Coordinates of C-alpha atoms in Angstrom, one line a residue:
Chain A
M1 CA 99.9 132.8 109.5
L2 CA 101.9 129.7 108.6
N3 CA 105.4 129.4 110.1
D4 CA 105.9 132.9 111.2
T5 CA 108.5 132.2 113.8
K6 CA 111.0 135.1 113.5
P7 CA 114.8 134.7 113.7
T8 CA 116.9 136.4 116.3
A9 CA 119.7 138.8 115.5
A10 CA 122.2 135.9 115.8
V11 CA 121.4 133.9 112.7
L12 CA 124.3 131.7 111.6
E13 CA 124.4 132.2 107.9
R14 CA 125.3 129.7 105.2
G15 CA 129.0 129.4 104.3
R16 CA 130.2 131.2 107.4
H17 CA 133.9 131.5 107.8
V18 CA 135.8 128.6 109.3
T19 CA 139.1 127.0 108.3
D20 CA 139.5 123.4 107.2
A21 CA 141.7 122.8 110.2
E22 CA 139.1 124.2 112.5
L23 CA 136.5 121.8 111.0
A24 CA 138.9 118.9 111.3
R25 CA 139.4 119.7 115.0
K26 CA 135.6 120.0 115.4
A27 CA 135.2 116.5 114.0
D28 CA 137.7 115.1 116.4
W29 CA 136.1 117.0 119.2
I30 CA 132.8 115.3 118.3
R31 CA 134.7 112.0 118.6
L32 CA 136.1 112.9 122.0
K33 CA 132.7 114.0 123.3
T34 CA 131.1 110.8 121.9
I35 CA 133.6 108.7 123.9
E36 CA 132.8 110.8 127.0
L37 CA 129.0 110.5 126.6
V38 CA 129.0 106.8 125.9
A39 CA 131.1 106.2 129.0
Q40 CA 128.5 108.1 131.0
A41 CA 125.5 106.2 129.5
G42 CA 127.3 102.8 129.7
L43 CA 126.7 101.8 126.1
G44 CA 126.7 103.5 122.7
H45 CA 127.3 103.7 119.0
Y46 CA 130.9 104.6 118.5
S47 CA 132.1 103.6 115.0
S48 CA 129.0 104.8 113.1
T49 CA 129.3 108.2 114.9
F50 CA 133.0 108.4 114.0
S51 CA 132.3 107.8 110.3
C52 CA 130.2 110.9 109.9
A53 CA 132.0 113.3 112.3
E54 CA 133.5 115.4 109.4
I55 CA 130.1 115.5 107.7
V56 CA 128.3 116.7 110.9
A57 CA 131.0 119.2 111.7
T58 CA 131.1 120.7 108.2
L59 CA 127.3 121.0 108.1
Y60 CA 126.8 122.6 111.6
Y61 CA 129.9 124.9 111.6
H62 CA 129.8 125.9 108.0
V63 CA 127.0 124.9 105.7
L64 CA 123.6 125.1 107.5
R65 CA 121.7 128.3 108.0
L66 CA 120.7 128.1 111.7
D67 CA 119.4 130.2 114.5
P68 CA 120.0 128.5 117.9
G69 CA 118.1 131.2 119.6
A70 CA 115.0 130.5 117.5
P71 CA 115.1 126.7 116.8
A72 CA 111.7 126.8 115.1
W73 CA 112.6 129.6 112.8
A74 CA 110.7 128.8 109.6
D75 CA 113.6 129.7 107.2
R76 CA 116.3 127.6 108.9
D77 CA 117.9 124.8 107.0
R78 CA 116.7 121.5 108.2
F79 CA 119.0 118.6 109.3
L80 CA 117.5 115.2 109.8
L81 CA 119.5 112.4 111.3
G82 CA 118.2 109.4 109.4
K83 CA 120.8 107.3 111.1
G84 CA 119.4 108.4 114.5
H85 CA 121.7 106.1 116.4
V86 CA 124.6 108.6 116.0
A87 CA 122.8 111.4 118.0
T88 CA 125.5 111.0 120.6
G89 CA 127.7 112.9 118.2
L90 CA 125.0 115.6 117.6
W91 CA 124.3 116.5 121.3
P92 CA 127.6 118.2 122.0
V93 CA 127.3 120.2 118.8
L94 CA 123.9 121.5 119.5
A95 CA 125.0 122.4 123.1
D96 CA 128.1 124.1 121.7
L97 CA 125.9 126.2 119.3
G98 CA 123.7 127.2 122.2
Y99 CA 120.5 125.3 121.5
Y100 CA 120.5 124.2 125.2
P101 CA 122.7 124.4 128.2
Q102 CA 126.0 122.4 128.3
D103 CA 124.9 120.8 131.5
W104 CA 122.2 118.9 129.6
L105 CA 125.0 116.7 128.4
G106 CA 125.6 115.6 132.0
Q107 CA 122.2 114.0 132.0
F108 CA 122.7 112.1 128.8
G109 CA 121.1 108.7 128.9
Q110 CA 119.4 109.2 132.2
V111 CA 115.6 108.8 132.7
G112 CA 114.0 112.1 132.1
S113 CA 116.9 113.5 130.1
P114 CA 116.0 115.2 126.8
L115 CA 119.1 113.7 125.3
N116 CA 119.2 110.0 124.5
D117 CA 120.7 107.5 122.1
H118 CA 118.3 108.6 119.4
P119 CA 117.0 112.2 118.9
N120 CA 113.5 113.3 119.9
M121 CA 112.2 116.6 118.4
K122 CA 109.8 117.0 121.3
L123 CA 112.5 117.0 123.9
A124 CA 115.7 118.5 122.4
P125 CA 115.7 122.0 120.8
G126 CA 117.5 122.0 117.5
V127 CA 116.3 118.5 116.5
D128 CA 114.3 119.1 113.4
F129 CA 112.8 115.6 113.4
S130 CA 112.8 112.5 115.7
S131 CA 114.5 109.4 114.3
G132 CA 115.4 105.9 115.3
S133 CA 113.5 103.8 113.0
L134 CA 115.7 103.5 109.9
G135 CA 114.3 104.5 106.5
H136 CA 111.8 107.1 107.6
N137 CA 113.7 110.4 107.5
L138 CA 114.3 110.7 103.8
S139 CA 110.5 110.7 103.4
V140 CA 110.2 113.3 106.2
G141 CA 112.9 115.4 104.6
A142 CA 111.1 115.2 101.3
G143 CA 107.9 116.4 103.0
M144 CA 109.9 119.3 104.5
A145 CA 111.4 120.1 101.2
M146 CA 107.9 120.1 99.6
A147 CA 106.7 122.3 102.4
G148 CA 109.5 124.8 101.5
R149 CA 108.4 124.7 97.9
I150 CA 104.7 125.3 98.7
A151 CA 105.5 128.1 101.1
R152 CA 108.1 129.6 98.7
R153 CA 110.9 129.5 101.3
D154 CA 114.5 129.1 100.4
Y155 CA 115.6 126.6 103.1
R156 CA 117.2 123.3 102.3
A157 CA 116.4 119.9 104.0
F158 CA 119.5 117.7 104.6
V159 CA 119.1 114.1 105.5
L160 CA 122.0 112.1 106.8
T161 CA 121.4 108.4 106.2
G162 CA 123.4 105.3 106.7
D163 CA 124.2 103.0 103.8
G164 CA 122.5 100.0 105.5
E165 CA 119.5 102.2 105.9
L166 CA 119.1 102.2 102.2
Q167 CA 118.0 98.6 102.3
E168 CA 114.7 99.9 103.7
G169 CA 112.1 100.1 100.8
Q170 CA 110.6 103.3 102.1
V171 CA 113.9 105.1 101.2
W172 CA 113.2 104.4 97.5
E173 CA 109.6 105.5 97.8
A174 CA 111.0 108.8 99.1
A175 CA 113.7 108.9 96.4
M176 CA 111.0 108.5 93.7
A177 CA 108.8 111.2 95.2
A178 CA 111.7 113.7 95.6
S179 CA 112.7 113.6 92.0
H180 CA 109.0 113.4 90.8
Y181 CA 108.4 116.7 92.6
K182 CA 111.8 118.1 91.5
L183 CA 112.9 118.8 95.1
G184 CA 116.2 120.6 94.4
N185 CA 116.1 121.8 98.0
L186 CA 116.5 118.3 99.3
V187 CA 120.0 116.8 100.0
A188 CA 120.6 113.3 101.1
I189 CA 124.0 112.5 102.5
I190 CA 124.8 108.8 102.6
D191 CA 127.3 108.0 105.2
A192 CA 128.6 105.0 103.1
N193 CA 130.8 103.4 105.7
G194 CA 130.1 99.9 104.3
F195 CA 128.8 98.3 107.5
S196 CA 125.4 97.8 109.1
G197 CA 124.7 96.3 112.5
S198 CA 125.7 92.8 111.8
G199 CA 128.3 93.0 109.1
P200 CA 129.4 94.5 105.8
T201 CA 126.4 96.2 104.3
S202 CA 126.5 94.6 100.9
E203 CA 127.1 91.1 102.3
A204 CA 123.8 91.4 104.2
M205 CA 122.0 92.9 101.1
N206 CA 123.8 94.4 98.2
I207 CA 123.1 98.1 97.9
E208 CA 125.7 99.0 95.2
P209 CA 126.1 100.7 92.9
L210 CA 124.7 103.5 95.0
G211 CA 125.5 106.3 92.7
A212 CA 123.9 104.6 89.7
R213 CA 120.9 103.7 91.8
F214 CA 120.2 107.3 92.9
A215 CA 120.9 108.6 89.4
A216 CA 118.4 106.1 88.0
F217 CA 115.9 107.5 90.5
G218 CA 116.5 111.0 89.0
W219 CA 118.9 112.4 91.6
L220 CA 121.9 114.5 91.0
V221 CA 124.7 112.3 92.4
K222 CA 128.0 113.4 93.9
E223 CA 130.3 110.7 95.1
I224 CA 133.0 111.9 97.5
N225 CA 135.4 111.1 100.2
G226 CA 133.3 111.8 103.3
H227 CA 136.3 112.5 105.5
D228 CA 138.0 115.1 103.3
I229 CA 136.9 118.5 104.5
P230 CA 137.8 120.6 101.5
T231 CA 135.9 118.2 99.3
L232 CA 132.9 118.3 101.7
R233 CA 133.0 122.1 101.6
A234 CA 133.2 122.2 97.9
T235 CA 130.4 119.7 97.4
F236 CA 128.1 121.6 99.7
A237 CA 129.1 124.9 98.0
S238 CA 128.0 123.5 94.6
L239 CA 124.5 122.5 95.6
P240 CA 121.8 123.6 93.3
D241 CA 119.8 126.7 94.2
P242 CA 117.2 125.7 96.8
V243 CA 114.4 127.7 95.1
T244 CA 115.1 127.0 91.4
G245 CA 117.0 123.7 91.6
K246 CA 115.1 120.8 90.0
Q247 CA 116.9 117.8 91.1
P248 CA 117.4 116.4 94.6
V249 CA 121.0 115.8 95.5
A250 CA 122.5 112.5 96.8
I251 CA 126.0 112.9 98.2
I252 CA 127.5 109.5 98.5
A253 CA 130.1 110.1 101.2
R254 CA 132.5 107.2 101.2
T255 CA 133.6 106.8 104.7
H256 CA 135.3 104.4 107.1
K257 CA 133.3 103.1 110.0
G258 CA 135.2 104.1 113.1
H259 CA 137.4 106.6 111.3
G260 CA 139.7 108.6 113.5
L261 CA 140.6 105.9 116.0
E262 CA 142.9 103.0 115.0
M263 CA 141.3 100.5 117.2
F264 CA 137.8 101.2 115.7
E265 CA 139.2 101.3 112.2
K266 CA 140.7 97.8 112.6
Q267 CA 137.4 96.4 114.0
P268 CA 134.6 98.7 112.9
Q269 CA 132.0 96.0 113.4
A270 CA 133.0 95.2 116.9
W271 CA 132.6 98.9 117.9
H272 CA 129.3 99.5 116.3
L273 CA 127.8 99.3 119.7
G274 CA 129.8 98.9 122.9
L275 CA 131.6 100.4 125.8
L276 CA 135.3 101.1 126.0
T277 CA 137.1 100.0 129.2
D278 CA 138.7 102.7 131.2
E279 CA 142.1 101.8 129.8
Q280 CA 140.9 101.8 126.2
R281 CA 139.2 105.1 126.8
T282 CA 142.3 106.7 128.1
D283 CA 144.3 105.4 125.1
A284 CA 141.6 106.5 122.7
V285 CA 141.4 110.0 124.1
A286 CA 145.2 110.3 124.0
E287 CA 145.3 109.2 120.3
I288 CA 142.6 111.7 119.2
T289 CA 144.0 114.5 121.4
A290 CA 147.5 114.1 120.1
R291 CA 146.2 114.4 116.5
M292 CA 144.2 117.6 117.4
E293 CA 147.3 119.1 119.1
L294 CA 149.5 118.2 116.1
A295 CA 147.1 120.1 113.8
E296 CA 147.3 123.3 115.9
Chain B
M1 CA 62.8 83.9 117.5
T2 CA 64.7 85.5 114.7
E3 CA 63.7 88.5 112.5
T4 CA 62.8 87.7 109.0
H5 CA 64.9 89.6 106.6
V6 CA 64.6 89.8 102.8
P7 CA 67.9 90.6 101.2
T8 CA 68.2 92.7 98.1
P9 CA 67.6 90.3 95.3
T10 CA 70.9 90.8 93.5
P11 CA 73.3 92.9 95.6
K12 CA 76.0 94.6 93.6
M13 CA 79.1 96.5 94.4
V14 CA 78.4 100.2 94.6
D15 CA 80.9 102.7 93.2
V16 CA 81.8 104.8 96.2
F17 CA 85.0 106.3 94.8
S18 CA 83.9 109.3 92.7
D19 CA 83.0 112.7 93.9
I20 CA 83.0 114.3 90.5
E21 CA 79.3 115.1 90.5
R22 CA 79.1 118.0 92.9
E23 CA 75.4 117.2 93.8
T24 CA 76.2 113.8 95.1
A25 CA 79.6 114.6 96.7
F26 CA 78.2 115.2 100.1
K27 CA 76.3 111.9 100.2
V28 CA 78.8 109.6 98.4
N29 CA 82.0 111.2 99.5
P30 CA 81.5 113.4 102.6
A31 CA 85.1 113.1 103.6
G32 CA 86.2 114.7 100.3
F33 CA 83.5 117.3 100.5
A34 CA 84.4 118.2 104.1
V35 CA 88.1 118.7 103.4
T36 CA 87.4 120.9 100.5
E37 CA 85.2 123.1 102.7
L38 CA 87.8 123.2 105.4
A39 CA 90.6 124.0 103.1
A40 CA 88.8 127.1 101.8
A41 CA 89.1 128.5 105.3
D42 CA 92.5 127.2 106.3
D43 CA 95.5 127.5 104.0
R44 CA 97.5 125.1 106.1
I45 CA 95.4 122.2 104.9
L46 CA 96.9 120.0 102.2
T47 CA 95.7 116.7 100.9
L48 CA 97.8 113.7 99.9
T49 CA 96.8 110.4 98.4
A50 CA 98.5 107.1 97.6
D51 CA 96.8 106.6 94.3
L52 CA 93.3 107.6 95.5
S53 CA 93.0 110.9 93.7
N54 CA 89.4 110.2 92.6
T55 CA 88.2 110.7 96.1
L56 CA 89.5 114.3 96.0
A57 CA 88.2 115.5 92.6
E58 CA 86.7 118.7 93.8
F59 CA 89.6 119.5 96.1
R60 CA 92.1 119.0 93.2
E61 CA 90.0 121.3 91.0
K62 CA 89.8 124.0 93.6
F63 CA 93.3 123.7 95.2
P64 CA 95.5 122.0 92.7
E65 CA 98.7 123.3 94.3
R66 CA 97.7 121.9 97.7
Y67 CA 97.1 118.4 96.5
I68 CA 100.1 116.0 96.5
E69 CA 99.8 112.6 94.8
L70 CA 102.4 110.2 96.2
G71 CA 101.7 107.1 94.2
I72 CA 101.1 103.6 95.6
A73 CA 103.4 104.2 98.5
E74 CA 101.6 104.5 101.7
T75 CA 104.5 104.4 104.1
N76 CA 106.3 107.2 102.3
S77 CA 103.0 109.2 102.3
V78 CA 102.7 109.1 106.1
S79 CA 106.3 110.1 106.8
F80 CA 106.2 112.7 104.0
A81 CA 103.0 114.1 105.6
A82 CA 104.8 114.2 109.0
G83 CA 107.5 116.4 107.3
L84 CA 104.9 118.7 106.0
A85 CA 103.2 118.9 109.4
A86 CA 106.6 119.7 111.1
C87 CA 106.8 122.7 108.8
G88 CA 103.4 124.0 109.8
Y89 CA 101.0 122.4 107.4
V90 CA 98.0 120.2 108.2
P91 CA 98.0 117.2 105.8
Y92 CA 95.1 115.0 105.2
I93 CA 96.1 111.6 103.7
Y94 CA 93.3 109.9 101.8
S95 CA 94.0 106.2 101.7
M96 CA 92.2 102.9 101.2
A97 CA 91.6 101.8 104.8
P98 CA 93.2 98.4 104.3
F99 CA 96.4 100.0 103.2
G100 CA 96.3 102.8 105.7
V101 CA 96.7 102.0 109.4
L102 CA 97.7 98.4 108.8
K103 CA 100.5 99.2 106.4
T104 CA 101.8 102.3 108.0
A105 CA 101.3 101.6 111.7
E106 CA 104.9 102.2 112.5
Q107 CA 105.2 105.4 110.5
L108 CA 102.0 106.7 112.2
R109 CA 103.4 105.8 115.6
T110 CA 106.9 107.0 115.3
D111 CA 106.6 110.0 112.9
V112 CA 103.2 111.3 113.6
D113 CA 101.8 110.2 117.0
Y114 CA 105.0 110.4 119.0
N115 CA 105.7 113.8 117.6
H116 CA 102.2 115.0 118.2
L117 CA 101.9 116.2 114.6
P118 CA 98.5 117.1 113.0
V119 CA 98.5 114.5 110.3
R120 CA 95.1 113.2 109.5
L121 CA 94.7 109.8 107.9
V122 CA 91.3 109.4 106.3
G123 CA 90.6 105.8 105.6
R124 CA 88.1 105.2 102.8
L125 CA 86.6 101.8 102.2
S126 CA 86.8 100.5 105.7
G127 CA 85.5 97.3 107.1
L128 CA 84.1 95.1 104.4
A129 CA 83.3 97.9 102.0
M130 CA 85.6 96.4 99.4
G131 CA 83.5 93.3 99.4
Y132 CA 84.3 91.0 96.6
F133 CA 87.7 92.5 96.0
G134 CA 88.9 90.0 98.6
T135 CA 90.1 89.9 102.1
S136 CA 93.3 91.7 101.3
H137 CA 91.1 94.7 100.8
Y138 CA 89.2 94.4 104.1
A139 CA 90.1 96.7 107.0
V140 CA 88.8 95.0 110.1
E141 CA 91.8 95.3 112.4
D142 CA 92.5 99.0 111.9
I143 CA 90.8 100.3 115.1
A144 CA 92.6 97.7 117.2
I145 CA 95.9 99.1 116.0
A146 CA 95.0 102.8 115.8
R147 CA 93.7 103.0 119.3
T148 CA 97.0 102.0 120.8
L149 CA 98.4 105.3 119.5
N150 CA 98.5 107.5 122.5
N151 CA 98.0 110.9 121.0
T152 CA 95.9 110.1 118.0
L153 CA 92.1 110.7 117.7
V154 CA 90.5 107.6 116.4
I155 CA 87.1 108.4 114.9
A156 CA 84.5 106.4 113.0
P157 CA 81.6 108.6 111.7
A158 CA 78.2 107.1 111.4
D159 CA 77.0 108.8 108.2
A160 CA 77.6 111.7 105.8
A161 CA 76.5 114.4 108.2
S162 CA 78.5 113.0 111.0
T163 CA 81.5 112.7 108.8
V164 CA 81.4 116.4 108.0
A165 CA 80.7 117.4 111.6
L166 CA 83.5 115.2 112.9
M167 CA 86.0 116.4 110.3
K168 CA 85.1 120.0 111.2
L169 CA 85.7 119.2 114.9
V170 CA 89.0 117.5 114.2
A171 CA 90.1 120.6 112.3
T172 CA 89.8 122.7 115.4
T173 CA 92.5 120.5 117.1
D174 CA 96.3 120.0 116.6
A175 CA 96.0 116.3 117.2
P176 CA 96.9 113.5 114.8
A177 CA 93.8 111.7 113.7
Y178 CA 92.6 108.5 112.0
I179 CA 89.2 109.0 110.5
R180 CA 87.6 105.7 109.4
I181 CA 85.0 106.3 106.7
A182 CA 82.0 104.0 106.4
E183 CA 80.8 103.7 102.8
A184 CA 77.2 104.4 102.1
P185 CA 75.9 103.7 105.6
E186 CA 72.3 104.2 106.6
Q187 CA 71.5 107.9 107.4
V188 CA 71.4 108.4 111.1
Y189 CA 71.5 112.2 111.6
G190 CA 68.7 114.4 110.3
A191 CA 66.6 111.3 109.7
P192 CA 63.9 109.5 111.6
P193 CA 63.6 108.3 114.3
S194 CA 65.8 110.8 116.1
D195 CA 66.0 113.6 113.5
M196 CA 69.0 114.8 115.5
E197 CA 71.7 116.9 114.1
P198 CA 75.2 115.6 114.7
R199 CA 76.8 117.4 117.6
Y200 CA 80.1 116.1 118.8
E201 CA 82.7 116.9 121.4
I202 CA 86.1 115.3 121.4
G203 CA 85.8 112.0 123.2
K204 CA 82.1 112.2 123.8
W205 CA 79.5 109.8 122.5
P206 CA 76.1 111.3 121.4
R207 CA 73.2 109.4 123.0
L208 CA 70.7 108.5 120.3
A209 CA 68.2 106.7 122.5
T210 CA 67.6 106.2 126.2
G211 CA 66.5 103.0 128.0
G212 CA 67.2 100.9 131.0
H213 CA 67.3 97.3 129.7
L214 CA 70.4 97.4 127.6
T215 CA 73.2 99.5 126.3
I216 CA 74.1 99.5 122.6
A217 CA 77.2 101.2 121.5
A218 CA 78.1 101.3 117.8
H219 CA 80.4 103.1 115.4
G220 CA 80.4 103.7 111.7
M221 CA 77.9 101.8 109.7
G222 CA 76.9 100.0 113.0
V223 CA 75.2 103.2 114.3
G224 CA 72.4 103.1 111.8
L225 CA 71.8 99.4 112.6
A226 CA 71.8 100.1 116.3
V227 CA 69.3 102.9 116.1
Q228 CA 66.9 100.9 113.9
A229 CA 67.3 97.8 116.0
A230 CA 66.6 99.8 119.2
R231 CA 63.4 101.1 117.6
L232 CA 62.3 97.6 116.6
L233 CA 63.1 96.2 120.1
A234 CA 61.0 99.0 121.7
Q235 CA 58.1 98.4 119.4
R236 CA 58.0 94.7 119.3
D237 CA 59.7 93.5 122.5
G238 CA 59.3 96.3 125.0
I239 CA 63.0 96.5 125.4
E240 CA 64.4 100.0 125.9
A241 CA 68.0 100.6 125.1
D242 CA 70.6 103.3 125.7
V243 CA 72.1 103.8 122.2
F244 CA 75.4 105.5 121.8
D245 CA 77.1 106.7 118.7
A246 CA 80.6 105.6 119.7
A247 CA 82.2 107.8 117.0
F248 CA 85.3 108.3 119.2
L249 CA 87.3 105.1 119.8
R250 CA 90.1 107.2 121.3
P251 CA 89.6 109.0 123.4
F252 CA 86.3 107.3 124.1
D253 CA 83.4 108.3 126.4
E254 CA 84.4 106.2 129.4
A255 CA 82.1 108.1 131.8
A256 CA 79.0 107.6 129.6
L257 CA 79.8 104.0 128.9
A258 CA 80.5 103.1 132.6
E259 CA 77.4 104.9 133.8
S260 CA 75.2 103.2 131.2
A261 CA 76.7 99.8 131.8
A262 CA 76.3 100.1 135.5
K263 CA 72.6 101.0 134.9
T264 CA 71.7 98.3 132.4
G265 CA 74.2 95.6 133.2
K266 CA 74.1 94.5 129.6
V267 CA 76.2 96.0 126.8
L268 CA 76.0 95.1 123.1
T269 CA 78.5 96.5 120.7
V270 CA 78.0 96.8 116.9
E271 CA 80.9 97.3 114.5
D272 CA 82.3 96.2 111.1
H273 CA 85.5 95.3 112.8
S274 CA 87.1 92.3 114.3
V275 CA 85.9 91.1 117.6
V276 CA 89.5 91.6 118.7
G277 CA 90.6 95.1 119.7
G278 CA 87.7 97.3 118.6
L279 CA 84.7 98.7 120.3
G280 CA 83.9 95.4 121.9
S281 CA 87.3 95.3 123.6
I282 CA 86.9 98.9 124.7
V283 CA 83.7 98.0 126.4
A284 CA 85.2 94.9 128.0
E285 CA 88.2 96.8 129.3
T286 CA 86.0 99.6 130.7
V287 CA 83.7 97.2 132.4
A288 CA 86.7 95.4 134.0
R289 CA 88.4 98.7 134.9
H290 CA 85.3 100.0 136.7
R291 CA 84.6 96.5 138.3
L292 CA 81.1 96.5 136.9
R293 CA 78.9 93.5 136.7
A294 CA 77.7 93.4 133.1
D295 CA 76.9 90.9 130.4
L296 CA 78.6 91.7 127.1
D297 CA 78.1 90.6 123.5
Q298 CA 79.3 91.8 120.2
V299 CA 77.9 92.1 116.7
A300 CA 81.2 92.2 114.9
L301 CA 83.4 90.1 112.6
P302 CA 84.7 86.8 113.9
A303 CA 88.4 86.4 114.3
V304 CA 88.7 83.8 111.5
D305 CA 89.3 83.8 107.8
L306 CA 86.5 85.9 106.5
E307 CA 84.2 85.2 103.5
V308 CA 84.4 87.2 100.3
G309 CA 81.4 88.7 98.6
V310 CA 79.4 91.8 97.9
P311 CA 79.1 93.9 101.1
A312 CA 75.4 93.5 101.5
E313 CA 75.7 89.8 101.5
L314 CA 78.6 89.8 103.8
Y315 CA 76.7 91.9 106.3
E316 CA 73.9 89.5 106.1
H317 CA 76.3 86.6 106.6
Y318 CA 77.9 88.1 109.7
G319 CA 74.7 89.5 111.2
L320 CA 75.6 93.1 110.7
T321 CA 72.0 93.8 110.0
V322 CA 69.1 95.4 111.9
A323 CA 67.7 92.0 112.5
G324 CA 71.1 90.6 113.6
V325 CA 71.6 93.4 116.1
A326 CA 68.0 93.0 117.4
A327 CA 68.4 89.3 117.8
K328 CA 71.6 89.6 119.8
A329 CA 70.1 92.4 121.9
R330 CA 67.1 90.3 122.7
D331 CA 69.2 87.3 123.7
L332 CA 71.4 89.4 125.8
V333 CA 68.5 91.0 127.7
R334 CA 66.8 87.6 128.1
G335 CA 70.0 86.0 129.2
G336 CA 69.9 83.4 126.5
S337 CA 72.5 82.1 124.1
T338 CA 73.1 83.8 120.9
S339 CA 74.2 80.7 119.1

């Protein structure tokens, strides 16, 4: 029988209880762990991981229906990291939820490690699809959403994309197919931090107006502040029913590249890919830790 | 000496798209016929096309809810299929060969092959089958690209019966696959001279004739040419050839090839593919890897701008004919020049 993997008794249900403050702390914890893992590997994507920390925290600790004990459970919600270069921020979350032992993080970036700069579904439990080549995962997510419709399952497929990624033509092929097939169980979250690898996104190639573009492709568009946790929660809570919904949803999350660390916010481009010095790292950890303590 | 060959007086393009007539489906569109048969027994099987729905008329009629049209968007089709496969389905994408592997190589590699997902790309209209539509519609580099995909079966059936047999075999695996369909090739299986039924194992090449003077390996439409040329060579020239149906380009039958090449010391390949990267290259690499002493030649398409025309005339032009294969075989055995 197709997809008969059973869940364990420890399913994490959708909308599980967590406070806004706890989610904010999780987002900062993702930032701290990112700094730690990048130091270990010697190079990494800081500022684009920081821009989506609230989104990832809200999804994994509140929104997604998951079963870390049965990563292949057929009815789980899917999460695809279209912007695969921010996997560094995902690894501590998946370990925290119990997909794999914490000590896997200690091998991050080493030869033979299941955890690398980009996620590999064949190596890391909890990764629903591999990514790295920008522009693919909205198509993959649409395929997964379609599979859910054919199999009459009620899961959702979430795809987190960058805004620069939307310059890839394949994204719009997928956008067309998703609305054509009325995939109301597909949710694209655009981490619209305004930058791609070499500069401001729309200086390289204009992608705005994003909301109007997705709307023109037949999507239900929600344009929000991607760092505001109550707004993120409310947006996810208002998604169409995954079984009866007829429109895919584009959440245009306006974010700041490097959000959560002053140095990155001032120079988001410089910290797209890099390595903090020991002194910078100490200061960065102190800044984020102080905020987390203040919020307690 | 060259064979005399009388071409068809006025070659025309043949409509190889439609399988609407059930009686002719097997012959004209075995790939559409086969997937319909397979789907009846396996509810994981879905079909997708990028605007090639007419190759799946019967499937759509029988399983409308399992057919997904994705429009003229091949790259999306491949990644979309990977998403379906990651959820337990077995998608078959029917694509025009020129816009299949060539256009979606990266999606096939990154989303399908690296993730070991059972997505099957069925390339209709391979080689020069699109004829006078122009070189944009040729697929003569596809095997060169596809066979670098580590986990993907690369398969080129010889005729209708072998297409069905190979598709049934692929359906027993969980592997990604590229199946390159030859359009209206000569019947090889169940026909003289061998009257063999197609029997395949993954990575093995059926031996269609046995001889010690020469090895001929062919795939797709080349197999029929090779079989007939071998018969001609035996009858007229006393040249006996090992003839292989090299339906598997990856994995290929390295053992059979190396053994035969060591025995004959002369290997001719026949394919409607570029001389670069296809079966000819597979043979050269194998001969080198096994440190064999063997003379090689290819009946294949030159690595230059190709002519445009009706397929029958193009095959004639490039020597992809029984006479063309026989002539190169003769020269190879006699040690002469083929020019």
